[in-house]
Coordinates of N, CA and C and ligand atoms in Angstrom, one line a residue:
M1 N -2.9 9.5 19.6 CA -2.1 10.4 19.5 C -2.5 11.6 18.5
E2 N -2.0 12.8 18.3 CA -2.1 13.7 18.2 C -2.1 13.8 16.3
F3 N -3.2 14.3 15.4 CA -2.5 13.9 14.1 C -1.5 14.4 13.6
A4 N -0.8 15.5 13.8 CA 0.7 16.1 13.6 C 1.7 15.0 14.4
D5 N 1.5 14.5 15.5 CA 2.5 13.4 15.3 C 2.3 12.0 14.7
V6 N 1.4 11.9 14.2 CA 1.0 10.5 13.6 C 1.7 10.8 12.4
V7 N 1.4 11.8 11.5 CA 2.1 12.4 10.3 C 3.9 12.5 10.3
R8 N 4.3 12.9 11.6 CA 5.6 13.6 11.9 C 6.2 11.9 12.1
R9 N 6.1 10.9 12.6 CA 6.3 9.2 13.0 C 6.3 9.0 12.1
R10 N 5.3 8.8 11.1 CA 5.2 7.8 10.2 C 6.5 7.6 9.7
R11 N 6.9 6.7 9.1 CA 7.8 6.4 8.3 C 7.7 4.6 8.1
M12 N 8.4 3.9 7.3 CA 8.3 2.7 6.7 C 9.1 1.9 7.7
V13 N 8.8 0.8 8.3 CA 9.6 0.0 9.1 C 9.1 -1.2 8.5
R14 N 10.6 -1.9 8.7 CA 10.8 -2.8 7.2 C 11.6 -4.0 8.6
D15 N 11.4 -4.1 9.6 CA 11.3 -5.7 10.8 C 10.7 -5.5 11.6
Y16 N 9.8 -6.7 12.0 CA 9.0 -6.9 12.6 C 9.3 -8.1 13.9
D17 N 8.5 -8.3 15.3 CA 8.6 -8.7 16.1 C 7.6 -10.4 16.0
P18 N 8.1 -11.5 15.5 CA 7.2 -12.2 14.9 C 6.3 -12.8 15.9
D19 N 7.0 -12.6 17.4 CA 6.1 -13.0 17.8 C 4.5 -12.5 19.1
R20 N 4.4 -11.1 18.1 CA 3.7 -10.5 18.6 C 2.6 -10.0 17.2
P21 N 1.6 -10.5 17.4 CA 0.6 -10.3 16.0 C -0.3 -9.0 16.1
V22 N -0.3 -9.0 15.2 CA -1.7 -7.7 15.5 C -2.8 -8.0 15.7
P23 N -3.3 -7.4 17.0 CA -4.8 -7.4 17.8 C -5.5 -7.5 16.5
P24 N -6.8 -8.6 16.6 CA -7.6 -8.2 15.7 C -8.5 -7.0 15.8
E25 N -8.4 -6.6 16.7 CA -9.5 -5.0 16.8 C -8.3 -4.0 16.0
V26 N -7.5 -4.3 16.2 CA -6.3 -3.4 15.2 C -6.3 -3.4 13.8
R27 N -6.4 -4.8 14.1 CA -6.4 -5.0 11.9 C -8.1 -4.9 11.9
E28 N -8.8 -4.8 12.5 CA -9.9 -4.5 11.6 C -10.4 -2.7 11.9
R29 N -9.5 -2.0 12.6 CA -9.4 -0.6 12.5 C -8.4 -0.1 11.1
L30 N -7.5 -1.0 11.1 CA -6.8 -0.5 9.7 C -8.0 -0.5 8.6
L31 N -8.5 -1.4 8.8 CA -9.4 -2.0 7.5 C -10.2 -0.8 7.3
A32 N -11.4 -0.4 8.8 CA -12.2 0.6 8.6 C -11.8 1.9 8.4
H33 N -10.4 2.2 8.4 CA -10.3 3.5 8.1 C -9.7 3.4 6.5
A34 N -9.0 2.2 5.7 CA -8.9 2.4 4.6 C -10.0 2.6 3.9
I35 N -11.4 2.3 4.5 CA -12.1 2.4 3.4 C -13.0 4.0 3.6
R36 N -12.4 4.7 4.5 CA -12.6 5.9 4.6 C -12.3 6.7 4.2
A37 N -11.2 6.4 2.9 CA -10.2 7.1 2.0 C -11.2 7.7 1.0
P38 N -11.2 9.1 0.3 CA -11.9 9.8 -0.7 C -11.4 9.0 -1.8
S39 N -12.3 8.6 -2.7 CA -12.7 8.0 -3.8 C -13.7 8.6 -5.1
A40 N -12.9 8.6 -6.5 CA -13.5 9.4 -7.7 C -14.7 8.8 -7.8
G41 N -15.6 9.8 -7.6 CA -17.0 9.2 -7.9 C -17.9 8.3 -6.8
F42 N -17.1 8.6 -5.8 CA -17.2 7.9 -4.6 C -17.4 6.1 -5.0
T43 N -16.3 5.8 -6.1 CA -16.7 4.5 -6.2 C -16.1 3.2 -5.9
Q44 N -15.1 3.7 -4.8 CA -14.6 2.4 -3.8 C -14.2 1.7 -4.4
G45 N -13.5 1.6 -5.5 CA -13.1 0.6 -6.7 C -12.1 -0.3 -6.2
W46 N -11.5 -0.2 -4.7 CA -10.9 -0.8 -4.0 C -11.1 -2.1 -3.5
A47 N -10.3 -2.7 -3.4 CA -10.4 -3.9 -2.7 C -9.1 -4.4 -1.8
F48 N -9.1 -5.0 -0.6 CA -8.2 -5.7 0.1 C -8.2 -7.1 0.4
L49 N -6.7 -7.9 0.1 CA -6.4 -9.2 0.5 C -5.4 -9.2 2.0
V50 N -6.1 -9.4 2.9 CA -5.9 -9.6 3.9 C -4.8 -11.1 4.4
L51 N -4.0 -10.9 4.8 CA -3.0 -12.3 5.2 C -2.3 -12.2 6.3
E52 N -3.1 -13.0 7.1 CA -2.8 -13.1 8.5 C -2.1 -14.5 8.8
W53 N -2.6 -15.6 8.0 CA -2.4 -17.2 8.6 C -0.5 -17.3 8.3
A54 N 0.1 -17.9 8.9 CA 1.6 -18.1 8.7 C 1.2 -18.5 7.3
A55 N 0.7 -19.9 7.0 CA 0.8 -20.0 5.7 C 0.7 -19.6 4.5
D56 N -0.5 -18.5 4.6 CA -0.8 -18.0 3.7 C 0.1 -16.4 3.5
R57 N 0.7 -16.1 4.6 CA 1.9 -15.3 4.5 C 3.0 -16.1 3.5
E58 N 3.5 -17.3 4.1 CA 4.5 -17.8 3.3 C 4.5 -17.7 1.5
L59 N 3.1 -18.3 2.0 CA 2.5 -18.7 0.3 C 2.7 -16.6 -0.5
F60 N 2.7 -16.0 0.4 CA 3.2 -14.6 -0.8 C 3.8 -14.6 -1.0
W61 N 4.8 -14.5 -0.1 CA 6.5 -14.7 -0.1 C 7.1 -15.6 -0.8
S62 N 6.7 -16.8 -1.1 CA 7.5 -17.6 -2.0 C 7.1 -17.5 -3.2
V63 N 5.8 -16.8 -3.2 CA 5.0 -16.3 -5.4 C 5.7 -15.1 -5.6
T64 N 6.0 -14.4 -4.7 CA 6.8 -12.7 -4.9 C 8.2 -12.6 -5.0
A65 N 8.6 -13.1 -4.1 CA 10.1 -12.8 -4.0 C 10.8 -12.8 -5.2
S66 N 11.1 -12.1 -6.0 CA 11.8 -12.1 -7.9 C 12.8 -13.0 -7.7
D67 N 12.4 -13.7 -8.4 CA 14.3 -14.6 -8.6 C 15.1 -13.5 -9.5
A68 N 14.6 -12.8 -10.2 CA 15.2 -11.7 -11.0 C 16.5 -11.2 -10.6
L69 N 17.8 -11.3 -11.7 CA 18.8 -10.6 -11.4 C 19.2 -9.6 -12.7
P70 N 20.0 -8.4 -11.8 CA 20.6 -8.6 -10.3 C 19.6 -8.2 -9.2
H71 N 19.7 -8.8 -8.3 CA 19.1 -8.6 -6.8 C 19.8 -6.8 -6.4
P72 N 19.0 -6.1 -6.0 CA 19.2 -4.8 -5.4 C 20.4 -5.3 -4.0
P73 N 21.2 -4.3 -3.7 CA 22.0 -4.6 -2.4 C 21.2 -4.6 -1.4
G74 N 21.5 -5.5 -0.3 CA 20.5 -5.5 0.5 C 18.9 -6.1 0.9
R75 N 19.3 -6.9 -0.6 CA 17.3 -7.6 -0.5 C 17.3 -8.6 0.0
D76 N 18.4 -9.8 0.0 CA 18.1 -11.1 1.3 C 18.0 -10.5 2.5
A77 N 18.6 -9.7 3.0 CA 18.2 -8.9 4.7 C 17.2 -8.0 4.5
W78 N 16.8 -7.8 3.8 CA 15.2 -7.0 3.5 C 14.1 -7.9 3.8
L79 N 14.5 -9.1 2.8 CA 13.1 -10.0 3.0 C 13.5 -11.1 4.5
T80 N 14.3 -11.3 4.4 CA 14.8 -11.7 6.1 C 13.6 -11.3 7.0
R81 N 14.1 -9.7 7.2 CA 13.2 -9.0 8.1 C 11.7 -8.8 7.8
M82 N 11.5 -8.6 6.3 CA 9.8 -8.2 6.4 C 9.1 -9.6 6.3
R83 N 9.8 -10.9 6.2 CA 8.5 -12.0 6.1 C 8.4 -12.1 7.2
R84 N 9.0 -11.4 8.3 CA 8.7 -11.7 9.8 C 7.4 -10.7 10.5
A85 N 7.0 -9.9 9.4 CA 5.9 -9.4 9.6 C 4.3 -10.2 9.7
P86 N 3.6 -9.9 10.7 CA 2.7 -10.8 11.1 C 1.4 -11.0 9.5
L87 N 1.4 -9.5 9.4 CA 0.3 -8.8 8.7 C 0.6 -8.5 7.4
L88 N -0.3 -8.8 6.4 CA 0.1 -8.4 5.0 C -1.6 -7.8 4.7
V89 N -1.3 -6.8 3.9 CA -2.7 -5.7 4.0 C -2.5 -5.5 2.4
V90 N -2.7 -5.9 0.9 CA -2.6 -6.0 -0.2 C -4.1 -5.1 -0.8
P91 N -3.6 -3.5 -0.9 CA -4.5 -2.9 -1.4 C -4.9 -3.0 -3.0
L92 N -6.1 -3.1 -3.6 CA -6.2 -3.5 -4.9 C -6.8 -2.5 -5.6
S93 N -6.5 -2.3 -6.4 CA -7.7 -1.5 -7.9 C -8.3 -2.2 -8.8
S94 N -9.7 -1.4 -9.4 CA -10.2 -2.4 -10.4 C -10.8 -0.9 -10.9
K95 N -9.9 -0.8 -12.3 CA -10.2 0.4 -13.8 C -11.4 0.0 -13.7
D96 N -12.2 -1.4 -14.1 CA -13.6 -1.3 -14.3 C -14.9 -1.1 -13.7
A97 N -14.3 -0.6 -12.2 CA -15.5 -0.1 -11.0 C -15.5 1.0 -11.5
Y98 N -14.0 2.0 -12.2 CA -14.1 3.2 -12.2 C -15.1 3.4 -13.4
L99 N -14.9 2.4 -14.8 CA -15.6 2.7 -16.0 C -16.8 2.7 -16.2
D100 N -17.3 1.9 -15.1 CA -18.6 1.4 -15.2 C -19.3 2.5 -14.2
R101 N -18.7 3.0 -13.4 CA -19.1 4.4 -12.8 C -19.3 5.2 -13.2
Y102 N -18.4 5.3 -14.0 CA -18.6 7.5 -14.9 C -19.4 6.8 -16.1
A103 N -19.6 5.6 -16.0 CA -20.8 5.6 -17.2 C -22.4 5.6 -16.7
E104 N -22.3 5.8 -15.4 CA -23.7 6.0 -15.0 C -24.1 7.5 -15.3
P105 N -25.4 7.8 -15.2 CA -26.2 8.8 -15.9 C -25.8 10.1 -15.3
D106 N -25.2 10.3 -14.1 CA -24.6 11.3 -13.4 C -23.2 11.8 -13.8
K107 N -22.9 10.7 -14.2 CA -21.2 11.3 -14.7 C -21.4 11.5 -16.2
G108 N -21.9 10.5 -17.0 CA -22.0 10.2 -18.4 C -21.4 9.8 -19.6
W109 N -20.0 9.1 -19.1 CA -18.7 8.9 -20.0 C -19.3 7.4 -20.3
T110 N -20.4 7.4 -21.0 CA -21.2 5.7 -21.5 C -20.1 5.2 -22.3
D111 N -19.1 6.0 -23.0 CA -18.2 5.3 -24.1 C -17.3 4.9 -23.4
R112 N -16.8 4.6 -21.8 CA -15.9 4.2 -20.9 C -14.7 4.6 -22.1
D113 N -14.6 5.7 -22.4 CA -12.9 5.9 -22.9 C -12.3 6.4 -22.0
E114 N -11.1 5.5 -22.0 CA -9.9 6.0 -20.9 C -9.0 7.2 -21.0
A115 N -9.4 7.9 -22.6 CA -8.8 8.9 -22.4 C -8.8 9.9 -21.7
R116 N -10.7 9.9 -21.2 CA -11.2 11.1 -20.4 C -9.9 11.1 -19.1
W117 N -9.5 9.8 -18.8 CA -8.9 9.9 -17.6 C -7.6 10.7 -17.3
P118 N -7.2 11.5 -16.6 CA -5.9 12.3 -16.8 C -5.2 11.6 -16.0
V119 N -5.4 11.3 -15.2 CA -4.2 10.0 -14.1 C -5.5 9.2 -13.7
P120 N -4.5 7.4 -13.8 CA -5.4 6.6 -13.5 C -6.3 6.8 -11.8
Y121 N -7.7 7.0 -11.8 CA -7.9 7.6 -10.4 C -8.1 6.1 -9.6
W122 N -8.2 4.9 -10.3 CA -8.4 3.5 -9.7 C -7.1 3.2 -8.5
D123 N -6.1 3.9 -9.4 CA -4.5 3.4 -8.4 C -4.6 4.4 -7.5
V124 N -5.1 5.9 -7.8 CA -4.9 6.8 -6.6 C -5.4 6.3 -5.6
D125 N -7.0 6.2 -6.1 CA -7.5 5.8 -5.1 C -7.3 4.8 -4.1
A126 N -6.9 4.0 -4.6 CA -6.1 2.4 -3.7 C -4.9 2.9 -2.9
G127 N -4.4 3.6 -3.5 CA -3.1 4.2 -2.8 C -3.6 5.6 -1.5
M128 N -4.7 5.9 -1.9 CA -5.2 6.9 -0.4 C -5.4 5.5 0.6
A129 N -6.0 5.0 -0.5 CA -6.4 3.7 1.5 C -5.3 3.2 1.6
A130 N -4.1 2.9 1.0 CA -2.6 2.4 1.4 C -2.8 3.1 2.8
L131 N -2.4 4.8 2.5 CA -2.0 5.7 3.5 C -2.8 5.6 4.5
M132 N -4.3 5.3 4.6 CA -4.9 5.8 5.6 C -4.4 4.1 6.8
V133 N -4.0 3.0 5.7 CA -3.5 2.1 6.8 C -2.0 2.7 7.4
L134 N -1.3 2.5 6.4 CA -0.1 3.0 7.4 C -0.3 4.2 8.4
L135 N -1.0 5.3 8.2 CA -1.4 6.4 9.2 C -1.9 5.5 10.6
T136 N -2.6 4.5 10.3 CA -3.4 4.1 11.4 C -2.7 3.2 12.1
A137 N -1.7 2.4 11.5 CA -0.7 1.7 12.4 C -0.1 2.5 12.9
V138 N 0.5 4.0 12.8 CA 1.5 4.5 13.5 C 0.5 5.1 14.9
D139 N -0.7 5.4 14.1 CA -1.6 5.6 15.6 C -2.1 5.0 16.6
E140 N -1.7 3.3 16.4 CA -2.0 2.3 16.8 C -1.0 1.9 17.7
G141 N 0.4 2.8 17.5 CA 2.0 2.1 18.2 C 2.0 1.1 17.5
L142 N 1.8 1.0 15.8 CA 2.6 -0.3 15.4 C 3.5 0.3 14.4
G143 N 4.0 -0.7 13.5 CA 4.7 -0.2 12.5 C 4.5 -0.9 10.9
A144 N 5.0 -0.1 9.9 CA 3.9 -0.3 8.8 C 4.8 -0.5 7.4
C145 N 4.8 -0.7 6.1 CA 5.4 -0.7 5.5 C 4.7 -0.6 3.8
L146 N 5.1 -0.1 3.0 CA 4.2 0.2 1.6 C 5.5 -0.5 1.0
F147 N 5.4 -1.7 -0.1 CA 6.0 -2.1 -1.3 C 5.3 -2.6 -1.9
G148 N 6.3 -2.8 -3.4 CA 6.0 -3.5 -4.3 C 5.8 -4.4 -5.0
I149 N 4.7 -5.2 -5.5 CA 5.2 -6.6 -6.2 C 5.7 -6.8 -7.1
P150 N 7.1 -7.3 -7.6 CA 7.4 -6.9 -8.9 C 7.0 -7.7 -9.6
A151 N 7.1 -6.9 -10.8 CA 6.1 -6.7 -12.1 C 5.7 -8.2 -12.4
E152 N 7.0 -9.0 -12.7 CA 6.9 -10.1 -13.3 C 6.8 -11.1 -12.2
R153 N 6.2 -10.6 -10.7 CA 5.7 -11.7 -10.1 C 4.2 -11.5 -10.0
V154 N 3.8 -10.2 -10.6 CA 2.0 -10.3 -10.3 C 1.4 -11.1 -10.8
D155 N 1.8 -12.0 -12.0 CA 0.5 -13.2 -12.1 C 0.6 -14.6 -11.5
A156 N 1.8 -14.2 -10.8 CA 1.8 -16.0 -9.6 C 1.3 -15.3 -8.6
F157 N 1.3 -14.2 -8.0 CA 0.5 -13.6 -7.3 C -0.7 -13.8 -7.1
R158 N -1.4 -13.5 -8.1 CA -2.6 -13.2 -8.7 C -3.4 -15.0 -9.0
G159 N -2.2 -15.9 -9.6 CA -2.7 -17.4 -9.5 C -2.8 -18.0 -8.1
A160 N -1.7 -17.6 -6.8 CA -1.8 -18.4 -6.1 C -3.1 -18.2 -5.0
F161 N -3.6 -16.3 -5.3 CA -4.3 -16.3 -4.1 C -6.0 -15.8 -5.0
G162 N -6.0 -16.5 -6.2 CA -7.3 -16.4 -6.9 C -7.9 -14.8 -7.4
I163 N -6.8 -13.7 -7.3 CA -7.3 -12.3 -7.7 C -7.7 -12.3 -9.5
P164 N -9.0 -12.1 -9.2 CA -9.4 -11.9 -10.6 C -8.8 -10.5 -11.6
T165 N -8.8 -10.9 -12.6 CA -7.9 -10.2 -13.2 C -8.8 -8.5 -13.5
T166 N -9.4 -8.3 -13.2 CA -10.0 -7.1 -12.9 C -9.4 -6.4 -12.1
H167 N -9.0 -6.9 -11.0 CA -7.8 -6.1 -9.9 C -6.3 -6.5 -10.1
R168 N -5.9 -5.1 -9.7 CA -4.1 -5.2 -10.0 C -4.0 -4.8 -8.2
P169 N -3.2 -5.4 -7.6 CA -2.4 -5.1 -6.6 C -1.3 -3.5 -6.6
V170 N -2.0 -2.7 -5.7 CA -0.9 -1.0 -6.0 C 0.1 -1.3 -5.5
G171 N 0.4 -2.5 -4.4 CA 1.5 -2.4 -3.6 C 0.8 -3.8 -2.3
V172 N 2.2 -3.4 -1.2 CA 1.7 -4.4 -0.1 C 1.6 -3.7 1.0
V173 N 1.1 -3.8 2.0 CA 0.9 -2.9 3.3 C 1.6 -4.2 4.4
S174 N 2.6 -4.0 4.8 CA 2.7 -4.9 5.9 C 3.3 -4.4 7.0
V175 N 2.6 -5.0 8.2 CA 2.2 -4.3 9.4 C 2.5 -5.3 10.6
G176 N 2.9 -4.8 11.7 CA 3.1 -5.7 12.7 C 4.0 -4.3 13.9
Y177 N 4.5 -5.3 15.2 CA 5.4 -4.4 15.9 C 6.6 -4.2 15.5
P178 N 7.2 -3.3 15.7 CA 8.6 -3.2 15.1 C 9.5 -4.1 15.5
G179 N 10.7 -4.7 15.0 CA 11.6 -5.6 15.4 C 13.1 -5.0 16.1
D180 N 14.3 -5.7 15.9 CA 15.3 -5.0 16.7 C 15.9 -4.5 15.6
G181 N 15.9 -4.9 14.3 CA 16.6 -4.8 13.3 C 16.3 -4.1 12.1
D182 N 15.3 -3.1 12.3 CA 14.5 -2.4 11.4 C 15.8 -1.3 11.0
R183 N 15.6 -1.1 9.6 CA 16.7 -0.3 8.8 C 15.9 0.8 8.3
R184 N 16.3 2.1 8.3 CA 16.0 2.9 7.4 C 16.4 2.7 6.1
S185 N 15.6 3.0 5.0 CA 16.0 3.3 3.3 C 17.2 4.3 3.3
P186 N 18.4 3.2 2.3 CA 19.4 4.4 2.1 C 18.8 5.4 1.3
S187 N 17.6 5.1 0.8 CA 17.0 6.6 -0.4 C 16.8 7.5 0.9
L188 N 17.2 7.4 2.0 CA 16.4 8.3 2.8 C 18.3 9.7 2.7
R189 N 19.0 9.0 2.4 CA 20.3 9.8 2.2 C 19.8 10.7 1.7
R190 N 19.1 10.8 0.6 CA 18.6 12.2 -0.4 C 18.3 13.0 0.5
G191 N 17.8 13.1 1.4 CA 17.4 14.4 1.8 C 15.9 14.3 1.5
R192 N 15.0 15.1 2.7 CA 14.1 15.3 2.4 C 13.9 16.6 2.0
R193 N 12.8 16.8 0.6 CA 13.0 17.9 -0.3 C 12.1 18.8 0.4
G194 N 12.7 20.4 0.6 CA 12.1 21.4 1.5 C 10.4 21.8 0.6
V195 N 9.7 22.1 1.5 CA 8.6 23.0 1.0 C 9.1 24.1 -0.1
D196 N 9.8 24.8 -0.4 CA 10.1 26.0 -1.8 C 10.8 25.0 -2.3
E197 N 11.0 23.8 -2.4 CA 11.8 23.8 -3.7 C 10.4 22.8 -4.6
V198 N 9.6 22.5 -3.8 CA 8.7 21.7 -4.3 C 7.1 22.4 -4.6
V199 N 6.9 23.4 -4.1 CA 5.7 24.0 -3.8 C 6.0 25.3 -4.8
H200 N 5.0 25.5 -5.6 CA 5.0 26.3 -6.6 C 3.9 27.6 -6.6
R201 N 3.8 28.6 -5.7 CA 2.7 29.3 -5.5 C 2.2 30.8 -6.6
G202 N 1.3 30.4 -7.4 CA 0.6 31.0 -8.0 C 1.1 31.0 -9.2
R203 N 2.2 30.6 -9.8 CA 2.9 30.4 -11.0 C 3.9 29.7 -11.0
W204 N 3.9 28.5 -11.7 CA 5.3 27.1 -11.9 C 6.2 28.2 -12.0
Ligands
FMN301 C1 4.7 3.3 -4.3 C2 6.0 3.0 -3.3 C3 6.7 2.1 -3.5 C4 8.0 1.5 -2.4 N1 8.3 0.4 -2.8 C5 9.2 0.2 -1.5 C6 9.5 -1.4 -2.0 O1 9.3 -2.1 -2.8 N2 10.6 -1.7 -0.9 C7 10.6 -0.9 0.5 O2 11.7 -1.2 1.2 N3 10.3 0.5 0.7 C8 9.5 1.0 -0.4 N4 8.6 2.3 -0.2 C9 9.1 2.8 0.9 C10 10.0 4.1 0.2 O3 11.2 3.5 0.6 C11 10.1 5.1 1.6 O4 8.8 5.8 1.7 C12 10.9 6.3 1.4 O5 12.1 6.1 1.3 C13 10.8 7.6 2.5 O6 10.4 6.8 3.2 P1 9.8 7.0 4.8 O7 8.1 6.2 4.1 O8 10.5 5.8 6.0 O9 9.5 8.2 5.4 C14 7.7 2.7 -1.2 C15 7.0 4.0 -1.2 C16 6.2 3.6 -1.8 C17 5.1 5.5 -2.1

């Protein structure tokens, strides 16, 4: 697919055909492209938890589907459809990996002072890797959606899958062939902001 088409067609898909698994070679391409993302200092301080077996995916949903009230409208239907995704890829970021990398001689931030970081590059980089997965899914004719793990469920997620405290999930990418019940986000009613609205040329 032309790159411009991949970008234009990319959108979050929130329903999947549960009877069509992601082919293993496609799954591997998603991951191979994820690690082609840029990373500060070439730290590559990311990790990816891949869940494809039904029992693992069910465990994921059982520990992350928040019981917190109030639920946003449409949450139950969202969950029903998203649970059909045959593949979940959880990109995780590691702050420690970046503090270690930037303490190396070519960077020299040996005090590991977090005040030096203008933004958390560890999360930026894991987010870029997630975008690679989203775009690759489109290129492969699949659908994907990035969504968050509710803050109050992150510890349960860690416990269920043995995630070390050095890593935190920046989101979750569901992947699969789109299902019939896909719904666009109501957020899209906001409309896409135009280039002239968000771009400041020369001065703010
Ligand atoms: C950081 C981030 C978090 C998101 N979290 C969720 C989420 O929890 N649930 C969901 O359905 N979509 C989530 N989305 C998808 C957005 O709703 C979606 O990208 C936006 O409405 C634009 O739609 P599009 O991506 O289909 O063009 C998230 C997107 C991003 C970038």
